[in-house]
Amino acid sequence: METELQAARTLLYAAAVKVTDNAPDKTRFAAMAKRFATDTGSSVVDRALQLHGGYGYLMDYPVERFWRDLRVHSILEGTNQVMRMIIARDMLRD
Ligand SMILES: Cc1cc2nc3c(=O)[nH]c(=O)nc-3n(C[C@H](O)[C@H](O)[C@H](O)COP(=O)(O)OP(=O)(O)OC[C@H]3O[C@@H](n4cnc5c(N)ncnc54)[C@H](O)[C@@H]3O)c2cc1C
């Protein structure tokens, strides 16, 4: 889980550098980072909840809120399906 989060964070920082530099492929990188970070975050928090067993589902611990909070980020700011379209379109343009 830590490895996957670090990989997502690394892609996010790479996209941030592309945007800051106004690189020609900044849109592709931003879409890849959004898609990967939110899917990875969802997958990791789902496993974290499972790790806690029944307590993971209860409000006694914050992991259930992290799970709910993460879910919407595959939808917000352009769904992850739309991110895939943006990435593919940009690749086809090359
Ligand atoms: C809590 C919350 C806060 C929000 N805040 C804001 C805000 O501040 N400002 C704002 O402008 N919007 C906001 N939104 C709206 C958000 O940006 C949209 O919900 C999001 O862009 C998806 O659009 P939609 O809900 O119309 O889904 P739709 O576009 O109807 O999509 C439905 C499903 O079909 C898929 N889909 C659609 N088209 C394709 C395609 N061509 N290929 C493959 N799959 C496709 C989508 O990925 C999705 O899974 C908010 C939404 C939520 C839930």
PDB file of C-alpha atoms and ligand atoms in Angstrom:
ATOM      1  CA  MET A   1       0.000   0.000   0.000  1.00  0.00           C
ATOM      2  CA  GLU A   2       2.828   2.382   0.837  1.00  0.00           C
ATOM      3  CA  THR A   3       4.576   1.533  -2.443  1.00  0.00           C
ATOM      4  CA  GLU A   4       1.444   2.325  -4.443  1.00  0.00           C
ATOM      5  CA  LEU A   5       0.872   5.612  -2.601  1.00  0.00           C
ATOM      6  CA  GLN A   6       4.470   6.667  -3.228  1.00  0.00           C
ATOM      7  CA  ALA A   7       4.128   5.792  -6.930  1.00  0.00           C
ATOM      8  CA  ALA A   8       0.959   7.913  -7.137  1.00  0.00           C
ATOM      9  CA  ARG A   9       2.646  10.780  -5.302  1.00  0.00           C
ATOM     10  CA  THR A  10       5.623  10.612  -7.668  1.00  0.00           C
ATOM     11  CA  LEU A  11       3.375  10.845 -10.755  1.00  0.00           C
ATOM     12  CA  LEU A  12       1.481  13.728  -9.140  1.00  0.00           C
ATOM     13  CA  TYR A  13       4.714  15.672  -8.566  1.00  0.00           C
ATOM     14  CA  ALA A  14       5.829  14.918 -12.146  1.00  0.00           C
ATOM     15  CA  ALA A  15       2.525  16.342 -13.435  1.00  0.00           C
ATOM     16  CA  ALA A  16       2.909  19.416 -11.196  1.00  0.00           C
ATOM     17  CA  VAL A  17       6.351  20.068 -12.703  1.00  0.00           C
ATOM     18  CA  LYS A  18       4.902  19.709 -16.243  1.00  0.00           C
ATOM     19  CA  VAL A  19       2.134  22.198 -15.455  1.00  0.00           C
ATOM     20  CA  THR A  20       4.559  24.649 -13.823  1.00  0.00           C
ATOM     21  CA  ASP A  21       6.855  24.437 -16.879  1.00  0.00           C
ATOM     22  CA  ASN A  22       3.886  24.727 -19.274  1.00  0.00           C
ATOM     23  CA  ALA A  23       5.155  21.544 -21.004  1.00  0.00           C
ATOM     24  CA  PRO A  24       3.326  20.455 -24.198  1.00  0.00           C
ATOM     25  CA  ASP A  25       2.264  17.165 -22.540  1.00  0.00           C
ATOM     26  CA  LYS A  26       1.087  18.813 -19.283  1.00  0.00           C
ATOM     27  CA  THR A  27      -2.586  17.916 -19.942  1.00  0.00           C
ATOM     28  CA  ARG A  28      -1.790  14.236 -20.443  1.00  0.00           C
ATOM     29  CA  PHE A  29       0.304  14.146 -17.280  1.00  0.00           C
ATOM     30  CA  ALA A  30      -2.327  15.980 -15.236  1.00  0.00           C
ATOM     31  CA  ALA A  31      -4.995  13.510 -16.422  1.00  0.00           C
ATOM     32  CA  MET A  32      -2.734  10.511 -15.719  1.00  0.00           C
ATOM     33  CA  ALA A  33      -1.924  11.804 -12.238  1.00  0.00           C
ATOM     34  CA  LYS A  34      -5.577  12.493 -11.404  1.00  0.00           C
ATOM     35  CA  ARG A  35      -6.692   9.071 -12.658  1.00  0.00           C
ATOM     36  CA  PHE A  36      -3.870   7.137 -11.013  1.00  0.00           C
ATOM     37  CA  ALA A  37      -3.808   8.974  -7.664  1.00  0.00           C
ATOM     38  CA  THR A  38      -7.554   8.708  -7.120  1.00  0.00           C
ATOM     39  CA  ASP A  39      -7.842   5.061  -8.244  1.00  0.00           C
ATOM     40  CA  THR A  40      -4.798   4.123  -6.177  1.00  0.00           C
ATOM     41  CA  GLY A  41      -6.085   6.031  -3.146  1.00  0.00           C
ATOM     42  CA  SER A  42      -9.460   4.282  -3.415  1.00  0.00           C
ATOM     43  CA  SER A  43      -7.857   0.864  -3.697  1.00  0.00           C
ATOM     44  CA  VAL A  44      -5.489   1.484  -0.782  1.00  0.00           C
ATOM     45  CA  VAL A  45      -8.172   2.848   1.557  1.00  0.00           C
ATOM     46  CA  ASP A  46     -10.456  -0.068   0.670  1.00  0.00           C
ATOM     47  CA  ARG A  47      -7.744  -2.500   1.774  1.00  0.00           C
ATOM     48  CA  ALA A  48      -7.066  -0.406   4.905  1.00  0.00           C
ATOM     49  CA  LEU A  49     -10.744  -0.661   5.826  1.00  0.00           C
ATOM     50  CA  GLN A  50     -10.665  -4.436   5.266  1.00  0.00           C
ATOM     51  CA  LEU A  51      -7.590  -4.690   7.475  1.00  0.00           C
ATOM     52  CA  HIS A  52      -9.593  -3.219  10.356  1.00  0.00           C
ATOM     53  CA  GLY A  53     -12.355  -5.824   9.936  1.00  0.00           C
ATOM     54  CA  GLY A  54     -15.769  -4.741  11.231  1.00  0.00           C
ATOM     55  CA  TYR A  55     -14.261  -1.765  13.038  1.00  0.00           C
ATOM     56  CA  GLY A  56     -13.188  -0.407   9.667  1.00  0.00           C
ATOM     57  CA  TYR A  57     -16.854   0.036   8.774  1.00  0.00           C
ATOM     58  CA  LEU A  58     -17.854   1.663  12.063  1.00  0.00           C
ATOM     59  CA  MET A  59     -17.521   5.360  12.863  1.00  0.00           C
ATOM     60  CA  ASP A  60     -15.290   4.610  15.879  1.00  0.00           C
ATOM     61  CA  TYR A  61     -12.280   4.912  13.554  1.00  0.00           C
ATOM     62  CA  PRO A  62     -11.644   7.446  10.759  1.00  0.00           C
ATOM     63  CA  VAL A  63     -10.946   4.840   8.050  1.00  0.00           C
ATOM     64  CA  GLU A  64     -14.637   4.617   7.033  1.00  0.00           C
ATOM     65  CA  ARG A  65     -14.648   8.380   6.401  1.00  0.00           C
ATOM     66  CA  PHE A  66     -11.454   8.153   4.354  1.00  0.00           C
ATOM     67  CA  TRP A  67     -13.171   5.434   2.268  1.00  0.00           C
ATOM     68  CA  ARG A  68     -16.243   7.630   1.680  1.00  0.00           C
ATOM     69  CA  ASP A  69     -14.152  10.746   0.999  1.00  0.00           C
ATOM     70  CA  LEU A  70     -11.992   8.932  -1.556  1.00  0.00           C
ATOM     71  CA  ARG A  71     -14.938   7.542  -3.496  1.00  0.00           C
ATOM     72  CA  VAL A  72     -16.079  10.875  -4.913  1.00  0.00           C
ATOM     73  CA  HIS A  73     -12.657  11.736  -6.306  1.00  0.00           C
ATOM     74  CA  SER A  74     -13.082   9.218  -9.142  1.00  0.00           C
ATOM     75  CA  ILE A  75     -16.038  11.403 -10.182  1.00  0.00           C
ATOM     76  CA  LEU A  76     -15.105  14.995  -9.305  1.00  0.00           C
ATOM     77  CA  GLU A  77     -13.126  17.322 -11.573  1.00  0.00           C
ATOM     78  CA  GLY A  78     -13.720  15.055 -14.570  1.00  0.00           C
ATOM     79  CA  THR A  79     -14.460  11.370 -14.039  1.00  0.00           C
ATOM     80  CA  ASN A  80     -11.660   8.853 -14.363  1.00  0.00           C
ATOM     81  CA  GLN A  81     -13.260   7.503 -17.552  1.00  0.00           C
ATOM     82  CA  VAL A  82     -13.010  11.007 -19.005  1.00  0.00           C
ATOM     83  CA  MET A  83      -9.358  11.195 -17.841  1.00  0.00           C
ATOM     84  CA  ARG A  84      -8.697   8.023 -19.880  1.00  0.00           C
ATOM     85  CA  MET A  85     -10.236   9.689 -22.945  1.00  0.00           C
ATOM     86  CA  ILE A  86      -8.048  12.781 -22.471  1.00  0.00           C
ATOM     87  CA  ILE A  87      -4.910  10.624 -22.161  1.00  0.00           C
ATOM     88  CA  ALA A  88      -5.785   8.544 -25.250  1.00  0.00           C
ATOM     89  CA  ARG A  89      -6.644  11.609 -27.347  1.00  0.00           C
ATOM     90  CA  ASP A  90      -3.338  13.234 -26.440  1.00  0.00           C
ATOM     91  CA  MET A  91      -1.415  10.048 -27.285  1.00  0.00           C
ATOM     92  CA  LEU A  92      -3.173   9.727 -30.671  1.00  0.00           C
ATOM     93  CA  ARG A  93      -2.198  13.314 -31.466  1.00  0.00           C
ATOM     94  CA  ASP A  94       1.526  12.351 -31.229  1.00  0.00           C
TER      95      ASP A  94
HETATM   96  C1  LIG B   1     -19.799  16.284  -4.203  1.00  0.00           C
HETATM   97  C2  LIG B   1     -19.730  16.858  -5.599  1.00  0.00           C
HETATM   98  C3  LIG B   1     -19.277  18.156  -5.781  1.00  0.00           C
HETATM   99  C4  LIG B   1     -19.210  18.720  -7.051  1.00  0.00           C
HETATM  100  N1  LIG B   1     -18.746  19.989  -7.182  1.00  0.00           N
HETATM  101  C5  LIG B   1     -18.707  20.569  -8.383  1.00  0.00           C
HETATM  102  C6  LIG B   1     -18.264  21.930  -8.545  1.00  0.00           C
HETATM  103  O1  LIG B   1     -17.883  22.596  -7.576  1.00  0.00           O
HETATM  104  N2  LIG B   1     -18.253  22.474  -9.775  1.00  0.00           N
HETATM  105  C7  LIG B   1     -18.644  21.772 -10.872  1.00  0.00           C
HETATM  106  O2  LIG B   1     -18.622  22.324 -11.977  1.00  0.00           O
HETATM  107  N3  LIG B   1     -19.076  20.492 -10.758  1.00  0.00           N
HETATM  108  C8  LIG B   1     -19.115  19.869  -9.550  1.00  0.00           C
HETATM  109  N4  LIG B   1     -19.548  18.574  -9.431  1.00  0.00           N
HETATM  110  C9  LIG B   1     -19.994  17.871 -10.634  1.00  0.00           C
HETATM  111  C10 LIG B   1     -18.924  16.903 -11.145  1.00  0.00           C
HETATM  112  O3  LIG B   1     -17.871  17.587 -11.793  1.00  0.00           O
HETATM  113  C11 LIG B   1     -19.645  15.909 -12.095  1.00  0.00           C
HETATM  114  O4  LIG B   1     -20.455  15.063 -11.280  1.00  0.00           O
HETATM  115  C12 LIG B   1     -18.654  15.093 -12.897  1.00  0.00           C
HETATM  116  O5  LIG B   1     -17.977  15.881 -13.861  1.00  0.00           O
HETATM  117  C13 LIG B   1     -19.364  13.952 -13.661  1.00  0.00           C
HETATM  118  O6  LIG B   1     -20.413  14.463 -14.430  1.00  0.00           O
HETATM  119  P1  LIG B   1     -21.869  13.828 -14.274  1.00  0.00           P
HETATM  120  O7  LIG B   1     -22.203  13.676 -12.831  1.00  0.00           O
HETATM  121  O8  LIG B   1     -22.755  14.641 -15.154  1.00  0.00           O
HETATM  122  O9  LIG B   1     -21.727  12.359 -14.854  1.00  0.00           O
HETATM  123  P2  LIG B   1     -21.939  11.933 -16.368  1.00  0.00           P
HETATM  124  O10 LIG B   1     -21.117  12.819 -17.258  1.00  0.00           O
HETATM  125  O11 LIG B   1     -23.389  11.771 -16.640  1.00  0.00           O
HETATM  126  O12 LIG B   1     -21.239  10.505 -16.347  1.00  0.00           O
HETATM  127  C14 LIG B   1     -21.879   9.346 -15.795  1.00  0.00           C
HETATM  128  C15 LIG B   1     -20.928   8.164 -15.946  1.00  0.00           C
HETATM  129  O13 LIG B   1     -20.679   7.917 -17.331  1.00  0.00           O
HETATM  130  C16 LIG B   1     -19.283   7.972 -17.598  1.00  0.00           C
HETATM  131  N5  LIG B   1     -19.064   8.580 -18.907  1.00  0.00           N
HETATM  132  C17 LIG B   1     -19.581   9.746 -19.375  1.00  0.00           C
HETATM  133  N6  LIG B   1     -19.149  10.005 -20.617  1.00  0.00           N
HETATM  134  C18 LIG B   1     -18.323   8.961 -20.949  1.00  0.00           C
HETATM  135  C19 LIG B   1     -17.567   8.644 -22.114  1.00  0.00           C
HETATM  136  N7  LIG B   1     -17.566   9.434 -23.196  1.00  0.00           N
HETATM  137  N8  LIG B   1     -16.847   7.496 -22.100  1.00  0.00           N
HETATM  138  C20 LIG B   1     -16.852   6.677 -21.010  1.00  0.00           C
HETATM  139  N9  LIG B   1     -17.562   6.924 -19.883  1.00  0.00           N
HETATM  140  C21 LIG B   1     -18.278   8.049 -19.860  1.00  0.00           C
HETATM  141  C22 LIG B   1     -18.701   8.841 -16.487  1.00  0.00           C
HETATM  142  O14 LIG B   1     -17.329   8.540 -16.301  1.00  0.00           O
HETATM  143  C23 LIG B   1     -19.553   8.429 -15.312  1.00  0.00           C
HETATM  144  O15 LIG B   1     -19.055   7.255 -14.724  1.00  0.00           O
HETATM  145  C24 LIG B   1     -19.619  17.968  -8.185  1.00  0.00           C
HETATM  146  C25 LIG B   1     -20.045  16.646  -8.002  1.00  0.00           C
HETATM  147  C26 LIG B   1     -20.097  16.083  -6.732  1.00  0.00           C
HETATM  148  C27 LIG B   1     -20.566  14.645  -6.568  1.00  0.00           C
END
